[in-house]
Short mmCIF file of C-alpha atoms and ligand atoms in Angstrom, two decimals:
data_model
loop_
_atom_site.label_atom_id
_atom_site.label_comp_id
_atom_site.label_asym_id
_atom_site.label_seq_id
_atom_site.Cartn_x
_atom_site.Cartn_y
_atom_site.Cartn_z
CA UNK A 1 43.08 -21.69 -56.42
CA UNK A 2 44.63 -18.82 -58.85
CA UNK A 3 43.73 -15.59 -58.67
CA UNK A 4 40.78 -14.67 -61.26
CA UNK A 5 42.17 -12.33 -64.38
CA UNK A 6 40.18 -8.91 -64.23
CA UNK A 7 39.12 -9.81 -67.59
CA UNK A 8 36.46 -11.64 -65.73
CA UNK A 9 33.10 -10.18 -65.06
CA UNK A 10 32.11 -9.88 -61.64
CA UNK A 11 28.58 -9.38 -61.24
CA UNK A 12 27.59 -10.93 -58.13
CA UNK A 13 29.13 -9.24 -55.39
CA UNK A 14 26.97 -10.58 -52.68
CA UNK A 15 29.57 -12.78 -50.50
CA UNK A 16 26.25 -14.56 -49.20
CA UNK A 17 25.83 -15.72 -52.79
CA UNK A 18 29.51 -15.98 -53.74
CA UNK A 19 30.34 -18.22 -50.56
CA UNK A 20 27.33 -20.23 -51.28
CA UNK A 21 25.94 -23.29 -52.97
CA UNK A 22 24.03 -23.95 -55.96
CA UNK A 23 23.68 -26.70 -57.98
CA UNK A 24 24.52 -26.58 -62.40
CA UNK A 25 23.01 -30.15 -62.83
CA UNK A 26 22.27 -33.50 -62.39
CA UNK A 27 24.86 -35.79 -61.20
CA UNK A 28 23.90 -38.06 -64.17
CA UNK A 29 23.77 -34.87 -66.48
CA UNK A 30 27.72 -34.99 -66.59
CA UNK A 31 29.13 -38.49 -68.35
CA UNK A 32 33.31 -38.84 -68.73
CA UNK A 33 34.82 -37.04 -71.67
CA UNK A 34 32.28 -34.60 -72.18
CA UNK A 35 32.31 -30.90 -71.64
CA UNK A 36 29.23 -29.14 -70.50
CA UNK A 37 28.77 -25.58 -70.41
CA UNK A 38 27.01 -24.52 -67.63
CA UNK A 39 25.94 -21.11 -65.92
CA UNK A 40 25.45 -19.55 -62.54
CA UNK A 41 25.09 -15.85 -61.25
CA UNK A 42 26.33 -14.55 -64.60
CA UNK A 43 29.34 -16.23 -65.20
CA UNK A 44 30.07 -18.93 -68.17
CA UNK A 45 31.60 -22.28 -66.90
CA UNK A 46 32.41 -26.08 -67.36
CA UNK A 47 31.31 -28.97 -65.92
CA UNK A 48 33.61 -32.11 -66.48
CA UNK A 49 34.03 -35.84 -65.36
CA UNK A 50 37.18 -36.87 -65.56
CA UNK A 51 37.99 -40.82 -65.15
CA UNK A 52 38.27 -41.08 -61.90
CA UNK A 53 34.86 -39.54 -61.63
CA UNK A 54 35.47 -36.65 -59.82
CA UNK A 55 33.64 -33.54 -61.53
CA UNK A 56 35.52 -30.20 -62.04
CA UNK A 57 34.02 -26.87 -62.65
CA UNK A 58 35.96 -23.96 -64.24
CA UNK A 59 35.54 -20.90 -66.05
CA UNK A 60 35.02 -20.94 -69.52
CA UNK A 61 38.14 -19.38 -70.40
CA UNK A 62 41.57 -20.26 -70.87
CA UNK A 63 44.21 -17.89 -69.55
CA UNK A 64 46.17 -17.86 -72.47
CA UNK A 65 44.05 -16.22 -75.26
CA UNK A 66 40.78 -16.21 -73.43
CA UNK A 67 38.96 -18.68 -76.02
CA UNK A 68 36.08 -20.76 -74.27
CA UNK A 69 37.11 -24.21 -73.75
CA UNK A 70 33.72 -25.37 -73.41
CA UNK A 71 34.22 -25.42 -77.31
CA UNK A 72 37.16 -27.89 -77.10
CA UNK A 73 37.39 -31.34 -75.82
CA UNK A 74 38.83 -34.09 -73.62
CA UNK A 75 41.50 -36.30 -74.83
CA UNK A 76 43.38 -38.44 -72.72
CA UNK A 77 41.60 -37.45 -69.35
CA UNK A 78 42.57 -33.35 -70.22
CA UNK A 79 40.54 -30.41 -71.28
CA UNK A 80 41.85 -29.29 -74.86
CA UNK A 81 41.59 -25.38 -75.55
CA UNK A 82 39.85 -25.38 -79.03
CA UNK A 83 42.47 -22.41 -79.87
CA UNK A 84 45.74 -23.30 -79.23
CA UNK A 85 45.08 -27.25 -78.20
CA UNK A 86 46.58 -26.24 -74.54
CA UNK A 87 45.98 -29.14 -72.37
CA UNK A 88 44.26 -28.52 -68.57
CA UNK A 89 45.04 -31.81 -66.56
CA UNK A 90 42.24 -33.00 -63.59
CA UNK A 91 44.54 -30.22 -61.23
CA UNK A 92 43.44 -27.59 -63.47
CA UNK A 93 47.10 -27.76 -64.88
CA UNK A 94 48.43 -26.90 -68.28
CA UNK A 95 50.48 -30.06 -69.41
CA UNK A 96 51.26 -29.34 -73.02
CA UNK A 97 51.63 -26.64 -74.89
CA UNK A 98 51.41 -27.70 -78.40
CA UNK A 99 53.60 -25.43 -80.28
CA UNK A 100 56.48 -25.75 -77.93
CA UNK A 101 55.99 -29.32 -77.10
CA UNK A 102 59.43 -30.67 -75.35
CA UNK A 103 58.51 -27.37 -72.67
CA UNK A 104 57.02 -27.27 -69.04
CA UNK A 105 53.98 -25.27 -69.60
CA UNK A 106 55.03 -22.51 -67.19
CA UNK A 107 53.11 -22.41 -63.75
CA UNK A 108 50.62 -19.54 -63.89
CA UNK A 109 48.76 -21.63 -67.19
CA UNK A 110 46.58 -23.12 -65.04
CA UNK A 111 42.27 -23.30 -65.64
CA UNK A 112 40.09 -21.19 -62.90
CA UNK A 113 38.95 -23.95 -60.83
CA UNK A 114 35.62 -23.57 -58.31
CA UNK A 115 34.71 -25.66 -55.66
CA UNK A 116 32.30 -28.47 -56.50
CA UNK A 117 30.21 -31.31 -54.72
CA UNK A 118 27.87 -33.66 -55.60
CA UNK A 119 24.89 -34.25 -53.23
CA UNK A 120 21.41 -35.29 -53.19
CA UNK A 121 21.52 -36.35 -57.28
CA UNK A 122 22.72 -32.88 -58.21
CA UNK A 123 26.26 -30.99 -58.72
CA UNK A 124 26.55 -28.22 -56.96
CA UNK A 125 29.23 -25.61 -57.52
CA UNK A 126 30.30 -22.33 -55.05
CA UNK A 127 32.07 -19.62 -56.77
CA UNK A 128 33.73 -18.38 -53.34
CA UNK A 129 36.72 -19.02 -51.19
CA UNK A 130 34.76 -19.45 -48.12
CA UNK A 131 32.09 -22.15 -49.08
CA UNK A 132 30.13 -23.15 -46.16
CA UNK A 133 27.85 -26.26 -45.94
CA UNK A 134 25.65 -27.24 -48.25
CA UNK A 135 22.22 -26.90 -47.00
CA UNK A 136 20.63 -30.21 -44.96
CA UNK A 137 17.84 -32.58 -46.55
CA UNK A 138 18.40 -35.43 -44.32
CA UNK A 139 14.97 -37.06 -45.88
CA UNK A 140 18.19 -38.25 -49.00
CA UNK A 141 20.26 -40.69 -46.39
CA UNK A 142 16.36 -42.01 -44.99
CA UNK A 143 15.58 -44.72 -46.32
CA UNK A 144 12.12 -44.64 -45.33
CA UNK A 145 11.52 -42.25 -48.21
CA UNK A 146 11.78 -42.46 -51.96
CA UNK A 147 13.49 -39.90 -53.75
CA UNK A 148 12.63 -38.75 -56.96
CA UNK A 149 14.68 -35.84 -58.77
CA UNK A 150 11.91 -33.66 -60.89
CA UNK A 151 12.73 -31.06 -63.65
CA UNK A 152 14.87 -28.97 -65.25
CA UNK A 153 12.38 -26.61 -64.78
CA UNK A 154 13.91 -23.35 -66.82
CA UNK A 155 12.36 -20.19 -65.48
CA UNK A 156 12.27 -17.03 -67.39
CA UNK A 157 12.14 -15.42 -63.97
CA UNK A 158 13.97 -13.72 -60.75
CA UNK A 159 15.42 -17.33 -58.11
CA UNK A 160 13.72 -15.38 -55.28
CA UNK A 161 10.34 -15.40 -57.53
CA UNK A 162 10.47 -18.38 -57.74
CA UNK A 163 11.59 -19.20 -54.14
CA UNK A 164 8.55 -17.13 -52.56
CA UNK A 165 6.60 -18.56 -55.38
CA UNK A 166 7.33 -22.19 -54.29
CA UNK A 167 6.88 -21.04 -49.61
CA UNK A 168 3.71 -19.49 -50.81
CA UNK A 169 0.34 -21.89 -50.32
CA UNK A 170 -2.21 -18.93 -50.54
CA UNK A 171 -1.93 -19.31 -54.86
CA UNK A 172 -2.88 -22.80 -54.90
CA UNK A 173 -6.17 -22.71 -55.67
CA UNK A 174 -5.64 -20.54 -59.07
CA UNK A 175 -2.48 -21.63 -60.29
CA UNK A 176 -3.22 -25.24 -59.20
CA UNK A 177 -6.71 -25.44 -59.53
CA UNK A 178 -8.15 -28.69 -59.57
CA UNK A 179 -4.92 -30.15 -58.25
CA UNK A 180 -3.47 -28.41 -54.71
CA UNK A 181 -6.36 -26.50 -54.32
CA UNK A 182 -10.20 -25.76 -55.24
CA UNK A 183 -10.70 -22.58 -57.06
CA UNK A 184 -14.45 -21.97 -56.42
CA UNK A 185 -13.46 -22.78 -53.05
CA UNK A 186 -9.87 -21.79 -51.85
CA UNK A 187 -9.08 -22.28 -48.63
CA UNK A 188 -8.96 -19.72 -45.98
CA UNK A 189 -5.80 -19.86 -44.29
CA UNK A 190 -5.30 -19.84 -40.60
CA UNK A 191 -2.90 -17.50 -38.74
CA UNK A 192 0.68 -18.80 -38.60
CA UNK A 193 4.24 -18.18 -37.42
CA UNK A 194 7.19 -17.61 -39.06
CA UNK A 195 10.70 -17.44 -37.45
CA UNK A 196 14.13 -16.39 -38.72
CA UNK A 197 17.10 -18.61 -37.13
CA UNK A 198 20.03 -21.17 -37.68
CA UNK A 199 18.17 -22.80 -40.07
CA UNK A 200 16.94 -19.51 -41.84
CA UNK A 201 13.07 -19.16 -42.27
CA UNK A 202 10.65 -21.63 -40.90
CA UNK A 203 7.30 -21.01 -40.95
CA UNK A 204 4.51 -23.29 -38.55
CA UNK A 205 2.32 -25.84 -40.65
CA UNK A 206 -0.11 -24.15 -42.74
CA UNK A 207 -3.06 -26.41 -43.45
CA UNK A 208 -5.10 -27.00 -47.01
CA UNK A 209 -7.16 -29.04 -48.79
CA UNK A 210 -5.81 -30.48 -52.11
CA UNK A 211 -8.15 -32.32 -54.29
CA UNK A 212 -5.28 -33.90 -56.53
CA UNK A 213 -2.80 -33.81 -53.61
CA UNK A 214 -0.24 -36.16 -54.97
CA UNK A 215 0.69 -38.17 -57.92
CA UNK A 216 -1.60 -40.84 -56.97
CA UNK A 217 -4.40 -38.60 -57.64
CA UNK A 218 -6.23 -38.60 -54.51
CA UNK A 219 -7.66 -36.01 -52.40
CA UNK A 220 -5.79 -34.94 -49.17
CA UNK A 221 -5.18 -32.78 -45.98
CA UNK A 222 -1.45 -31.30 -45.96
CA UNK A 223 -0.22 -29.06 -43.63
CA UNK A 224 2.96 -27.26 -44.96
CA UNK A 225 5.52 -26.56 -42.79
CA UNK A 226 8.27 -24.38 -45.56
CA UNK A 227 12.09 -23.50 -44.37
CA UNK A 228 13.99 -20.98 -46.96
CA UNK A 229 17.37 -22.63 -46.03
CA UNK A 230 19.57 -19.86 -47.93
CA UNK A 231 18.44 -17.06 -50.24
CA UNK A 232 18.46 -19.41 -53.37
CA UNK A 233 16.95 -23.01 -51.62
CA UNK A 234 14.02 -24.04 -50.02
CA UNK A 235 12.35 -27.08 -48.94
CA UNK A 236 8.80 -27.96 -47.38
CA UNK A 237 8.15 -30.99 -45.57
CA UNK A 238 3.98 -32.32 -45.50
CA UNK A 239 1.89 -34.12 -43.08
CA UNK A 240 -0.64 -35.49 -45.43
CA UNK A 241 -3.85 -36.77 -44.23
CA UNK A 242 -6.00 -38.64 -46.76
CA UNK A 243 -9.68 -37.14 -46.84
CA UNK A 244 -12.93 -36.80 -48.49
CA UNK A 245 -13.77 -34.95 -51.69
CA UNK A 246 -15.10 -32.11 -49.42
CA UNK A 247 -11.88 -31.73 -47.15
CA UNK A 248 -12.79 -34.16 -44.54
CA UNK A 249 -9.50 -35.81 -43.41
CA UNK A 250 -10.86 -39.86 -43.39
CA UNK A 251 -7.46 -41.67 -41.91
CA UNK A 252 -5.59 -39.91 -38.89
CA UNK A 253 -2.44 -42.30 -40.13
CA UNK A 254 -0.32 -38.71 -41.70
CA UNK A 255 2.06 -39.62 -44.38
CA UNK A 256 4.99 -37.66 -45.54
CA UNK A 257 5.89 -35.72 -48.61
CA UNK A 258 8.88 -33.16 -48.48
CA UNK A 259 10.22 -31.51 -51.90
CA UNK A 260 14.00 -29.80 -51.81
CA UNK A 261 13.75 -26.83 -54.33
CA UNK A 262 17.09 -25.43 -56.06
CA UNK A 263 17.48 -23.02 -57.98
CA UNK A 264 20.27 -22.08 -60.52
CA UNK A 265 20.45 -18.26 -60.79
CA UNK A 266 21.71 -17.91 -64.23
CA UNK A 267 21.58 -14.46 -64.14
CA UNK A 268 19.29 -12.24 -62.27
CA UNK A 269 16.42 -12.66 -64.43
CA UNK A 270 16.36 -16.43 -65.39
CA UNK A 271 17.13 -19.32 -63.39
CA UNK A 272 16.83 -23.32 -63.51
CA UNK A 273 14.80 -25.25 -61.12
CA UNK A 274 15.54 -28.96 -60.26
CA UNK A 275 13.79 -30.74 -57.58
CA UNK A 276 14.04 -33.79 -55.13
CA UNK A 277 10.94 -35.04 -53.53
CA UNK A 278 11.09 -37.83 -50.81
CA UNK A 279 7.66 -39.47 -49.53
CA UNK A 280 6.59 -42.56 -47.70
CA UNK A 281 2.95 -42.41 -49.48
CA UNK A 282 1.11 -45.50 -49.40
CA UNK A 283 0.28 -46.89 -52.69
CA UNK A 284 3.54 -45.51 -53.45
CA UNK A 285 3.40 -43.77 -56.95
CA UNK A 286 5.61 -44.82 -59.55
CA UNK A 287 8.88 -42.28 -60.47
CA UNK A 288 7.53 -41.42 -63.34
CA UNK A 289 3.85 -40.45 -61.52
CA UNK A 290 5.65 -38.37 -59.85
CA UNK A 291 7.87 -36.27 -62.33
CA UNK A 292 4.94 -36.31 -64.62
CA UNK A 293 2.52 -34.67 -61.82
CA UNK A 294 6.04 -32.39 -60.98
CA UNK A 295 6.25 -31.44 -64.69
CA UNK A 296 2.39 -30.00 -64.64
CA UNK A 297 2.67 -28.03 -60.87
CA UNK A 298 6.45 -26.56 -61.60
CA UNK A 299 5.36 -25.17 -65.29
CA UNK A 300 2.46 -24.08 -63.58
CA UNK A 301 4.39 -21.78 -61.46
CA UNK A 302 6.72 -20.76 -63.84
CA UNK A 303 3.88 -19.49 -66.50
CA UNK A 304 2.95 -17.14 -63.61
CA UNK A 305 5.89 -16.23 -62.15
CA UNK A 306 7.63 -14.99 -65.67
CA UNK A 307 4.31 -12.56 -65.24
CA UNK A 308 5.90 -10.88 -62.02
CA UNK A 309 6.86 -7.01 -62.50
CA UNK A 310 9.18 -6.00 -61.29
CA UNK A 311 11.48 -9.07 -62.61
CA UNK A 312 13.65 -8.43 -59.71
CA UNK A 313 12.06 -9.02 -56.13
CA UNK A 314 11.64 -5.87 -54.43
CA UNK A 315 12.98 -6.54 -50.69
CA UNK A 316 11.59 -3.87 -49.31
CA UNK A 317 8.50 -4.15 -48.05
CA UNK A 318 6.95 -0.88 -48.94
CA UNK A 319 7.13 -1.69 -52.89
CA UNK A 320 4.39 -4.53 -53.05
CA UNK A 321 1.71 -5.31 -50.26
CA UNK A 322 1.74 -7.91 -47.87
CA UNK A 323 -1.22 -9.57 -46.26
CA UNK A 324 -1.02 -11.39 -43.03
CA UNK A 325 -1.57 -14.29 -45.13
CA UNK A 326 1.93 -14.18 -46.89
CA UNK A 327 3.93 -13.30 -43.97
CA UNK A 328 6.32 -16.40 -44.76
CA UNK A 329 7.14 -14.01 -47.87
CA UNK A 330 7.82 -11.37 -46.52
CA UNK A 331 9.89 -12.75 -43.99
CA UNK A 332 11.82 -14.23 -46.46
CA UNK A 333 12.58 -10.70 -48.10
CA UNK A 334 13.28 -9.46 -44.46
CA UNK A 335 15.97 -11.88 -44.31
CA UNK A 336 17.19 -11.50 -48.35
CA UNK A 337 17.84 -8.10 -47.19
CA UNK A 338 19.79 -8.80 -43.34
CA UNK A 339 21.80 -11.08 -45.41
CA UNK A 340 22.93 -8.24 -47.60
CA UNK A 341 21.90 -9.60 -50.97
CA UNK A 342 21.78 -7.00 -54.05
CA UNK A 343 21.78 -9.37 -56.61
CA UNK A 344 18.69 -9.68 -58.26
CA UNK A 345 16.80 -7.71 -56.14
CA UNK A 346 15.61 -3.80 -55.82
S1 FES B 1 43.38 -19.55 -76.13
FE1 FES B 1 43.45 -21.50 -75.30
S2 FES B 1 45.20 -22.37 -76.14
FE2 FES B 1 45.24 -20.34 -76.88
FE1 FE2 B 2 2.90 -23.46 -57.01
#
């Protein structure tokens, strides 16, 4: 990979975040011979397919005059600089040089290439040199389960908001009222544990009654158990117990509902959130059931996580006040701040 020109912002300096994972799409979101801009953690880049299929992402730049060549195009499997018509080959390469056309384009033209992966229906992109894994959601290669990818869900909001929005069950009732909880009746929640390890933050199950637990509109028993796998992806996976209209579960045969959250940090006040959901409910709801029911919950939580003053989370604990009952968020700031992240936060 080429050194980066200091023309280049660099405002993420978090090596947690740098070194890590984050997806800028949909698989399907990227089709051959298209550019797409795309952003993440401040900087401006491209997504493109080339015709093998593979996807590239690179700055939005070219090294010779600094235009962005997300205004250009592809022809004949390259990336065309809108300024000059420089050519980028697949390698990130400069093959032509239109005004001096019988040269080699010397060796330092060459696009700013990142790392990239596609997993679980989405692209994900590290900005790094040391890229570790991309986080586990083994539910994807189960077959028992059917996957559905929800969203774009843009949020005018903080990632971590929207991360400690999405571990937090004690809001249900208001923000979801009618649908994962009862607001004349919210549940009281039982003590639980949360631990910090491998896998990052896991909290026990946390149990609650959901009137409109799924897309197939019924009521239900779930008992969350919520892992923050890195600072910028989470995932629950839920026992659900079908029940009564007053809470009663009325079948001890649990089925299974986990959602993988992502989040995009554009910058450190507005992010994009795409999901993947994988359940073995029986009737299994259609797709569309559940991105429709998706679409309602996730704009749910944005509305009232845009609210959230200060816009970036506050990590330390003394700035907001924690209950016993949100311990799984404040765990997760704990750990924001053992992982060293500044970004975003105060
Ligand atoms: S700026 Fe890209 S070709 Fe000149
Ligand atoms: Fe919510």
């Amino acid at each position: 990979m080429p050194a980066f020109p200091e023309t280049l912002p660099t405002v993420c300096e978090d090596e947690a975040l740098l070194n890590d994972w984050f997806p800028v799409g949909y698989s399907s979101d990227f089709e051959k011979g298209k550019i797409a801009p795309v952003r993440l953690l401040d900087r401006d880049l491209i997504a493109w397919r080339d015709d093998a299929g593979e996807i590239h992402v690179w700055e939005d730049l070219c090294i010779h005059r600094g235009a962005r060549l997300s205004k250009g195009c592809i022809r004949d499997n390259q990336v065309v600089c809108p300024y000059h018509g420089w050519r980028y080959n697949s390698r990130g390469e400069c093959t032509l040089i239109p005004a001096a056309p019988r040269e080699t384009p010397m060796r330092k033209a060459r696009a700013f290439s990142h790392h990239v992966a596609e997993r679980y229906g989405f692209v994900w992109t590290c900005l790094g040199d040391n890229p570790g894994e991309i986080a586990p959601f083994p539910e994807w290669d189960d077959e028992r389960f059917q996957k559905v990818l929800c969203g774009p869900y843009p949020y005018n909001a903080n990632g971590y908001r929207a991360v400690e929005n999405f571990v937090d069950a004690t809001h249900f009732p208001f923000v979801h009222a009618g649908l994962n909880g009862v607001m004349e009746n919210p549940d009281e929640i039982a003590p639980y544990t949360v631990e910090i390890g491998d896998e990052g933050v896991v909290s026990s199950e946390v149990r609650v009654f959901q009137p409109w637990g799924d897309a197939r509109g019924i009521p239900v028993v779930g008992f969350y158990t919520y892992k923050c796998l890195r600072p910028l992806l989470a995932r629950f996976s839920k026992r659900v117990l079908k029940a009564d209209e007053n809470g009663t579960p009325v079948d001890n045969n649990s089925e299974y509902f986990a959602t993988l959250f992502t989040v995009q940090p554009l910058s450190a006040t507005e992010c994009i959130v795409r999901i993947c959901s994988a359940t073995d409910l029986q009737p299994a709801p259609t797709a569309e059931a559940v991105r429709e029911r998706a679409d309602v919950v996730f704009n749910q939580d944005r509305v009232i996580v845009e609210t959230q003053r200060p816009e970036r989370i506050p990590t330390h604990l003394r700035y907001e006040l924690h209950h016993r009952t949100d311990l799984m968020g404040q765990k997760y700031r704990t750990w924001l701040r053992s992982l060293g992240i500044t970004y975003g936060t105060i």
